[in-house]
Amino acid sequence: MEITQPDDFHVHVRDGEMMKLVTPFTASIFGKAIIMPNTTPPIRNVSDATSYKERILSTLSDDLKKTFQPLMTLYLTSQTSVEDIIAAKQSGIVFGVKLYPAGATTNSDSGVKNIDDVEQTLAKMEEVGMPLLIHGEVTDTDIFDRESVFLERTLKPLLLKHPNLRVVVEHVTTKEMAEFVLNSNHKYLGATITPHHLLYTRTNLFKPPHRDGTALNPHLFCLPVLKGDEHREALIKVAISGNKRFFAGTDSAPHPRSSKESSCCSAGVFASPVALEAYAIVFEQNNALDKLEQFMSHNGADFYGIPRNSKKVKLTRESWKVPNNYSFTSTSSTGEKENVEVVPLMADSTINWKASLV
């Protein structure tokens, strides 16, 4: 089957040698991608975003540079000024500003501690039409309840105060949030859903593939964390509904194997190598392949007010085994070379869809 080339409205491509490895996986299938700004240091202004975009494009072949567009974002902090928002809107390369509650996820220490601290910035974003992209969790409650508490404590008051603010709730994971986005009267509200939150529940987090028994699977640990069956079912329901508020955002967030298989596991799933195939698996399992194109290729572009892609991608029924890992060579601070492995979503699994750009 062929569909309009999709876009990824939430992806982490990192920086340096890791970026050289992972970015082509996104660019070879997706036409555009919203690039998350939680690098070290964060992407705080247009100058940072411009440099980061140049580094991203430098990792790609000449052909992919012609077909892939990174859509840049800024990292919202208490120091983000009204002038920063105006410059971002005028730049033509910045498509959103990301709200990370401080301490909520990877490289979020510079995030917002109190949303009232950025009120003037949010007002200017509302005025100029700059989307606010939200990691929708609090950090002071049970990890499985963080999103639902954020909904009541922060999101609902925010939308009442800013009725014309364009808001994307990123990587929705709960029934409560999915149903709120679906039924809200807020005019400019959207949400991304990852492939792993559609495929798995928290039970899978404690059931490594290809093994019997119970043990932690670090490669499925992400934030927001995987939830229970009722939440996964709610996400599938809205994803396959055709509702225009929901669209694909892989939240592909690679870490070295050594950082995942460690005593302090980093949060993130490297989804890019199998992202479109993983979404197709979910839609097929739920007899909704006819809705895949809208979710992957139409809804997000329409929400952001950008053109849909003119190219096509082909999904072929082809059995193939996802590699155990992908790797790159890194140079340590002492000058030594080391091989760094990154484990993808569905590693070592045989799947029956294969995506390619037409």
CSV table of C-alpha atoms in Angstrom, one decimal:
chain,number,residue,atom,x,y,z
A,1,MET,CA,0.0,0.0,0.0
A,2,GLU,CA,1.1,3.6,-0.6
A,3,ILE,CA,0.3,6.6,1.5
A,4,THR,CA,1.4,10.2,1.5
A,5,GLN,CA,4.8,10.6,2.9
A,6,PRO,CA,4.4,11.0,6.7
A,7,ASP,CA,5.8,13.5,9.2
A,8,ASP,CA,7.1,12.8,12.7
A,9,PHE,CA,5.9,15.5,15.0
A,10,HIS,CA,8.1,14.6,17.9
A,11,VAL,CA,11.6,13.2,17.6
A,12,HIS,CA,14.9,13.5,19.4
A,13,VAL,CA,18.0,13.3,17.1
A,14,ARG,CA,20.5,14.2,19.8
A,15,ASP,CA,23.8,15.7,18.7
A,16,GLY,CA,27.3,14.7,17.7
A,17,GLU,CA,28.1,11.2,16.6
A,18,MET,CA,24.7,9.9,17.9
A,19,MET,CA,23.0,12.4,15.6
A,20,LYS,CA,24.9,11.1,12.6
A,21,LEU,CA,23.7,7.6,13.3
A,22,VAL,CA,20.0,8.2,14.0
A,23,THR,CA,18.9,11.2,11.9
A,24,PRO,CA,19.0,9.3,8.5
A,25,PHE,CA,16.5,6.8,9.9
A,26,THR,CA,14.0,9.6,10.3
A,27,ALA,CA,14.9,11.4,7.1
A,28,SER,CA,14.7,8.4,4.9
A,29,ILE,CA,10.9,7.9,5.6
A,30,PHE,CA,9.5,11.2,7.0
A,31,GLY,CA,9.3,14.4,5.0
A,32,LYS,CA,9.4,16.7,8.0
A,33,ALA,CA,10.0,16.3,11.7
A,34,ILE,CA,9.5,18.4,14.8
A,35,ILE,CA,12.9,18.4,16.5
A,36,MET,CA,13.0,18.4,20.3
A,37,PRO,CA,15.3,21.0,21.9
A,38,ASN,CA,16.5,19.2,25.0
A,39,THR,CA,20.1,18.9,23.9
A,40,THR,CA,23.0,19.7,26.1
A,41,PRO,CA,23.0,22.7,26.3
A,42,PRO,CA,19.3,23.3,25.3
A,43,ILE,CA,18.1,25.1,22.2
A,44,ARG,CA,17.0,28.4,23.7
A,45,ASN,CA,16.8,30.9,20.8
A,46,VAL,CA,16.8,31.3,17.1
A,47,SER,CA,20.6,31.3,16.9
A,48,ASP,CA,20.8,28.0,18.7
A,49,ALA,CA,18.0,26.6,16.5
A,50,THR,CA,19.8,27.7,13.3
A,51,SER,CA,23.0,26.1,14.3
A,52,TYR,CA,21.3,22.9,15.3
A,53,LYS,CA,19.4,22.7,12.0
A,54,GLU,CA,22.6,23.1,10.1
A,55,ARG,CA,24.2,20.2,12.2
A,56,ILE,CA,21.2,18.0,11.5
A,57,LEU,CA,21.3,18.5,7.8
A,58,SER,CA,25.0,17.9,7.7
A,59,THR,CA,24.4,14.3,8.7
A,60,LEU,CA,22.3,13.6,5.6
A,61,SER,CA,23.2,12.6,2.0
A,62,ASP,CA,22.5,15.2,-0.7
A,63,ASP,CA,19.4,13.3,-1.7
A,64,LEU,CA,17.9,13.3,1.8
A,65,LYS,CA,18.7,17.0,2.2
A,66,LYS,CA,16.4,17.6,-0.7
A,67,THR,CA,13.5,15.6,0.8
A,68,PHE,CA,13.7,16.2,4.5
A,69,GLN,CA,12.9,19.3,6.5
A,70,PRO,CA,13.8,19.7,10.2
A,71,LEU,CA,11.2,21.8,12.0
A,72,MET,CA,13.0,23.4,14.9
A,73,THR,CA,11.7,24.2,18.4
A,74,LEU,CA,12.9,26.2,21.4
A,75,TYR,CA,13.3,25.1,24.9
A,76,LEU,CA,11.0,27.1,27.2
A,77,THR,CA,12.7,28.4,30.4
A,78,SER,CA,11.8,31.2,32.8
A,79,GLN,CA,14.3,33.3,30.9
A,80,THR,CA,12.6,32.9,27.5
A,81,SER,CA,11.6,36.4,26.6
A,82,VAL,CA,8.8,38.0,24.5
A,83,GLU,CA,11.5,39.1,22.1
A,84,ASP,CA,12.7,35.4,21.8
A,85,ILE,CA,9.1,34.4,20.7
A,86,ILE,CA,8.8,37.3,18.2
A,87,ALA,CA,12.2,36.3,16.7
A,88,ALA,CA,11.2,32.7,16.6
A,89,LYS,CA,8.0,33.4,14.8
A,90,GLN,CA,9.8,35.6,12.3
A,91,SER,CA,12.6,33.2,11.7
A,92,GLY,CA,10.6,30.8,9.5
A,93,ILE,CA,12.5,27.8,11.0
A,94,VAL,CA,11.0,27.6,14.5
A,95,PHE,CA,7.6,25.8,14.7
A,96,GLY,CA,7.0,25.5,18.4
A,97,VAL,CA,8.3,26.1,21.9
A,98,LYS,CA,8.6,23.1,24.2
A,99,LEU,CA,7.5,23.1,27.9
A,100,TYR,CA,9.4,20.7,30.0
A,101,PRO,CA,8.4,20.7,33.7
A,102,ALA,CA,11.7,20.8,35.5
A,103,GLY,CA,13.0,17.3,36.2
A,104,ALA,CA,10.3,15.5,34.2
A,105,THR,CA,12.5,13.7,31.7
A,106,THR,CA,15.9,13.6,30.0
A,107,ASN,CA,17.8,17.0,30.1
A,108,SER,CA,14.8,18.8,31.6
A,109,ASP,CA,16.7,20.4,34.5
A,110,SER,CA,16.4,23.8,32.8
A,111,GLY,CA,12.7,23.4,32.5
A,112,VAL,CA,9.8,25.4,34.0
A,113,LYS,CA,9.3,25.1,37.7
A,114,ASN,CA,6.1,27.2,37.9
A,115,ILE,CA,4.1,27.9,34.8
A,116,ASP,CA,3.1,31.3,36.2
A,117,ASP,CA,6.8,32.3,35.7
A,118,VAL,CA,6.3,32.2,31.9
A,119,GLU,CA,2.9,33.9,31.7
A,120,GLN,CA,4.1,36.9,29.5
A,121,THR,CA,5.8,34.5,27.2
A,122,LEU,CA,2.7,32.3,26.8
A,123,ALA,CA,0.6,35.4,26.1
A,124,LYS,CA,2.9,36.5,23.3
A,125,MET,CA,2.9,32.9,21.9
A,126,GLU,CA,-0.9,33.1,21.9
A,127,GLU,CA,-0.8,36.4,20.1
A,128,VAL,CA,1.6,35.4,17.3
A,129,GLY,CA,0.3,31.9,16.9
A,130,MET,CA,3.4,30.0,18.1
A,131,PRO,CA,2.5,26.5,19.3
A,132,LEU,CA,3.2,25.4,22.8
A,133,LEU,CA,4.4,21.8,22.9
A,134,ILE,CA,3.9,20.2,26.3
A,135,HIS,CA,5.5,17.4,28.2
A,136,GLY,CA,2.3,16.9,30.2
A,137,GLU,CA,3.5,15.5,33.6
A,138,VAL,CA,4.0,16.8,37.1
A,139,THR,CA,6.9,15.5,39.1
A,140,ASP,CA,5.5,15.3,42.7
A,141,THR,CA,3.2,12.3,42.5
A,142,ASP,CA,3.1,8.6,41.6
A,143,ILE,CA,4.8,8.1,38.3
A,144,PHE,CA,1.8,6.4,36.8
A,145,ASP,CA,-0.5,9.4,37.8
A,146,ARG,CA,1.7,12.2,36.6
A,147,GLU,CA,-0.1,12.9,33.4
A,148,SER,CA,-3.6,12.8,34.8
A,149,VAL,CA,-2.6,15.2,37.6
A,150,PHE,CA,-1.0,17.5,35.1
A,151,LEU,CA,-4.2,17.6,33.2
A,152,GLU,CA,-6.2,18.8,36.2
A,153,ARG,CA,-3.6,21.0,37.8
A,154,THR,CA,-2.0,22.7,34.8
A,155,LEU,CA,-3.5,22.0,31.4
A,156,LYS,CA,-7.1,22.8,32.1
A,157,PRO,CA,-6.3,26.2,33.8
A,158,LEU,CA,-3.8,27.0,31.0
A,159,LEU,CA,-6.4,26.5,28.2
A,160,LEU,CA,-9.0,28.6,30.1
A,161,LYS,CA,-6.5,31.4,30.5
A,162,HIS,CA,-5.3,31.2,26.9
A,163,PRO,CA,-8.2,30.3,24.7
A,164,ASN,CA,-6.4,31.0,21.5
A,165,LEU,CA,-3.0,29.4,22.3
A,166,ARG,CA,-2.1,26.5,20.0
A,167,VAL,CA,-1.2,23.6,22.2
A,168,VAL,CA,0.1,20.1,21.5
A,169,VAL,CA,0.0,17.6,24.3
A,170,GLU,CA,3.0,15.4,23.4
A,171,HIS,CA,3.2,11.6,23.7
A,172,VAL,CA,-0.2,11.2,25.3
A,173,THR,CA,-0.3,8.0,27.5
A,174,THR,CA,-3.5,8.0,29.5
A,175,LYS,CA,-7.2,7.5,28.9
A,176,GLU,CA,-8.0,10.7,30.8
A,177,MET,CA,-5.7,12.9,28.6
A,178,ALA,CA,-6.8,11.2,25.3
A,179,GLU,CA,-10.5,11.7,26.1
A,180,PHE,CA,-9.9,15.3,27.2
A,181,VAL,CA,-8.1,16.2,23.9
A,182,LEU,CA,-10.9,14.4,22.0
A,183,ASN,CA,-13.7,16.2,23.7
A,184,SER,CA,-12.2,19.6,24.6
A,185,ASN,CA,-13.8,22.8,23.4
A,186,HIS,CA,-10.4,24.4,23.0
A,187,LYS,CA,-10.1,25.4,19.3
A,188,TYR,CA,-6.3,24.8,18.9
A,189,LEU,CA,-5.6,21.6,20.7
A,190,GLY,CA,-3.7,18.5,19.3
A,191,ALA,CA,-1.8,15.5,20.6
A,192,THR,CA,0.9,13.2,19.5
A,193,ILE,CA,1.0,9.4,20.2
A,194,THR,CA,4.0,7.2,20.0
A,195,PRO,CA,4.2,3.8,18.5
A,196,HIS,CA,5.4,2.2,21.7
A,197,HIS,CA,2.5,3.5,23.7
A,198,LEU,CA,0.2,2.0,21.1
A,199,LEU,CA,2.0,-1.4,21.1
A,200,TYR,CA,2.9,-2.0,24.7
A,201,THR,CA,1.7,-1.6,28.3
A,202,ARG,CA,3.6,-1.4,31.6
A,203,THR,CA,3.5,-5.2,31.8
A,204,ASN,CA,5.9,-5.3,28.8
A,205,LEU,CA,8.3,-3.2,30.7
A,206,PHE,CA,8.8,-6.1,33.0
A,207,LYS,CA,8.8,-8.8,30.4
A,208,PRO,CA,11.9,-8.8,28.2
A,209,PRO,CA,11.4,-10.2,24.7
A,210,HIS,CA,12.6,-13.7,23.9
A,211,ARG,CA,12.9,-14.6,27.5
A,212,ASP,CA,10.7,-16.4,30.1
A,213,GLY,CA,9.9,-15.0,33.5
A,214,THR,CA,9.9,-11.4,34.8
A,215,ALA,CA,12.7,-9.0,34.5
A,216,LEU,CA,13.1,-5.3,33.6
A,217,ASN,CA,13.3,-4.5,29.9
A,218,PRO,CA,15.2,-1.2,30.0
A,219,HIS,CA,14.7,-0.6,26.3
A,220,LEU,CA,11.0,0.0,26.9
A,221,PHE,CA,11.6,2.5,29.7
A,222,CYS,CA,10.5,5.9,28.6
A,223,LEU,CA,8.9,9.0,30.1
A,224,PRO,CA,6.0,9.2,30.3
A,225,VAL,CA,6.2,5.6,31.4
A,226,LEU,CA,4.1,2.9,29.7
A,227,LYS,CA,0.6,2.6,31.2
A,228,GLY,CA,-2.0,-0.2,31.7
A,229,ASP,CA,-4.3,-1.9,29.3
A,230,GLU,CA,-7.2,0.5,29.6
A,231,HIS,CA,-4.9,3.4,28.7
A,232,ARG,CA,-3.4,1.7,25.7
A,233,GLU,CA,-6.9,0.8,24.4
A,234,ALA,CA,-8.0,4.4,24.8
A,235,LEU,CA,-4.9,5.6,22.8
A,236,ILE,CA,-5.6,3.1,20.0
A,237,LYS,CA,-9.3,4.2,19.9
A,238,VAL,CA,-8.4,7.8,19.3
A,239,ALA,CA,-5.5,7.1,16.9
A,240,ILE,CA,-7.6,5.0,14.6
A,241,SER,CA,-10.7,7.2,14.9
A,242,GLY,CA,-9.7,9.6,12.1
A,243,ASN,CA,-10.1,12.5,14.5
A,244,LYS,CA,-7.9,15.4,13.3
A,245,ARG,CA,-6.5,16.3,16.7
A,246,PHE,CA,-4.3,13.2,16.9
A,247,PHE,CA,-1.2,12.6,14.9
A,248,ALA,CA,2.1,10.7,14.9
A,249,GLY,CA,5.0,11.7,17.1
A,250,THR,CA,7.4,8.9,17.6
A,251,ASP,CA,9.3,10.4,20.6
A,252,SER,CA,12.2,8.4,19.3
A,253,ALA,CA,14.8,9.1,22.0
A,254,PRO,CA,18.0,7.1,21.5
A,255,HIS,CA,20.6,6.3,24.2
A,256,PRO,CA,23.7,4.1,24.1
A,257,ARG,CA,23.1,0.5,25.2
A,258,SER,CA,25.4,1.2,28.1
A,259,SER,CA,23.1,4.0,29.4
A,260,LYS,CA,20.0,1.8,29.1
A,261,GLU,CA,21.5,-1.4,30.5
A,262,SER,CA,22.8,0.2,33.6
A,263,SER,CA,22.1,0.7,37.3
A,264,CYS,CA,20.5,4.1,36.4
A,265,CYS,CA,18.6,3.5,33.2
A,266,SER,CA,18.1,6.4,30.9
A,267,ALA,CA,14.5,7.1,29.7
A,268,GLY,CA,13.8,6.8,26.0
A,269,VAL,CA,12.9,4.4,23.2
A,270,PHE,CA,14.8,4.4,19.9
A,271,ALA,CA,11.8,4.1,17.6
A,272,SER,CA,12.9,5.7,14.3
A,273,PRO,CA,14.2,2.6,12.5
A,274,VAL,CA,10.8,0.9,12.6
A,275,ALA,CA,8.4,3.8,13.4
A,276,LEU,CA,6.1,3.7,10.4
A,277,GLU,CA,6.1,-0.1,10.4
A,278,ALA,CA,5.2,-0.2,14.1
A,279,TYR,CA,2.2,2.2,13.5
A,280,ALA,CA,1.1,0.0,10.6
A,281,ILE,CA,1.1,-3.1,12.8
A,282,VAL,CA,-1.2,-1.4,15.3
A,283,PHE,CA,-3.6,-0.1,12.7
A,284,GLU,CA,-3.7,-3.4,10.9
A,285,GLN,CA,-4.4,-5.3,14.2
A,286,ASN,CA,-7.3,-3.0,14.7
A,287,ASN,CA,-8.7,-3.2,11.1
A,288,ALA,CA,-7.9,0.4,10.5
A,289,LEU,CA,-5.3,0.6,7.8
A,290,ASP,CA,-7.6,2.9,5.9
A,291,LYS,CA,-7.0,5.5,8.7
A,292,LEU,CA,-3.2,5.2,8.8
A,293,GLU,CA,-2.6,7.9,6.2
A,294,GLN,CA,-4.7,10.5,8.0
A,295,PHE,CA,-2.9,9.9,11.3
A,296,MET,CA,0.6,9.7,9.8
A,297,SER,CA,0.4,12.2,7.0
A,298,HIS,CA,-2.5,14.6,7.2
A,299,ASN,CA,-3.5,15.5,10.7
A,300,GLY,CA,-0.2,16.9,12.0
A,301,ALA,CA,0.6,18.9,8.9
A,302,ASP,CA,-2.9,20.4,9.0
A,303,PHE,CA,-2.7,21.3,12.7
A,304,TYR,CA,0.6,23.1,12.2
A,305,GLY,CA,-0.7,24.8,9.0
A,306,ILE,CA,2.1,23.4,6.8
A,307,PRO,CA,1.7,21.7,3.4
A,308,ARG,CA,1.2,18.0,3.3
A,309,ASN,CA,4.0,16.1,1.6
A,310,SER,CA,3.8,15.5,-2.1
A,311,LYS,CA,5.9,12.3,-2.1
A,312,LYS,CA,4.6,8.9,-1.3
A,313,VAL,CA,5.9,6.0,0.9
A,314,LYS,CA,5.3,2.4,0.2
A,315,LEU,CA,4.4,-0.2,2.9
A,316,THR,CA,5.2,-3.6,1.6
A,317,ARG,CA,4.3,-6.9,3.2
A,318,GLU,CA,7.8,-8.2,3.7
A,319,SER,CA,9.1,-10.3,6.6
A,320,TRP,CA,12.3,-9.0,8.1
A,321,LYS,CA,14.2,-9.1,11.4
A,322,VAL,CA,14.8,-5.9,13.2
A,323,PRO,CA,18.6,-5.7,14.1
A,324,ASN,CA,19.6,-6.2,17.6
A,325,ASN,CA,21.4,-2.9,17.5
A,326,TYR,CA,22.9,-0.1,15.4
A,327,SER,CA,26.3,1.3,16.2
A,328,PHE,CA,28.7,4.1,15.7
A,329,THR,CA,32.3,4.8,16.7
A,330,SER,CA,32.9,7.4,19.4
A,331,THR,CA,36.1,9.0,20.6
A,332,SER,CA,36.6,9.2,24.3
A,333,SER,CA,38.0,12.2,26.2
A,334,THR,CA,41.4,10.3,26.2
A,335,GLY,CA,41.3,9.8,22.4
A,336,GLU,CA,40.4,6.2,22.5
A,337,LYS,CA,37.9,4.8,20.0
A,338,GLU,CA,34.9,2.8,21.2
A,339,ASN,CA,32.0,1.1,19.6
A,340,VAL,CA,28.6,2.5,20.8
A,341,GLU,CA,25.5,0.4,20.4
A,342,VAL,CA,22.0,1.7,20.3
A,343,VAL,CA,19.1,-0.8,20.6
A,344,PRO,CA,16.0,0.0,18.5
A,345,LEU,CA,12.3,-0.6,19.2
A,346,MET,CA,11.4,-4.2,18.5
A,347,ALA,CA,15.0,-5.4,18.4
A,348,ASP,CA,15.4,-9.0,17.3
A,349,SER,CA,11.7,-9.2,16.3
A,350,THR,CA,10.5,-10.4,13.0
A,351,ILE,CA,7.9,-8.0,11.5
A,352,ASN,CA,5.8,-8.1,8.3
A,353,TRP,CA,5.8,-4.6,7.1
A,354,LYS,CA,8.6,-2.7,5.4
A,355,ALA,CA,8.5,1.0,4.6
A,356,SER,CA,10.4,2.7,1.7
A,357,LEU,CA,10.2,6.1,0.1
A,358,VAL,CA,8.7,5.9,-3.4
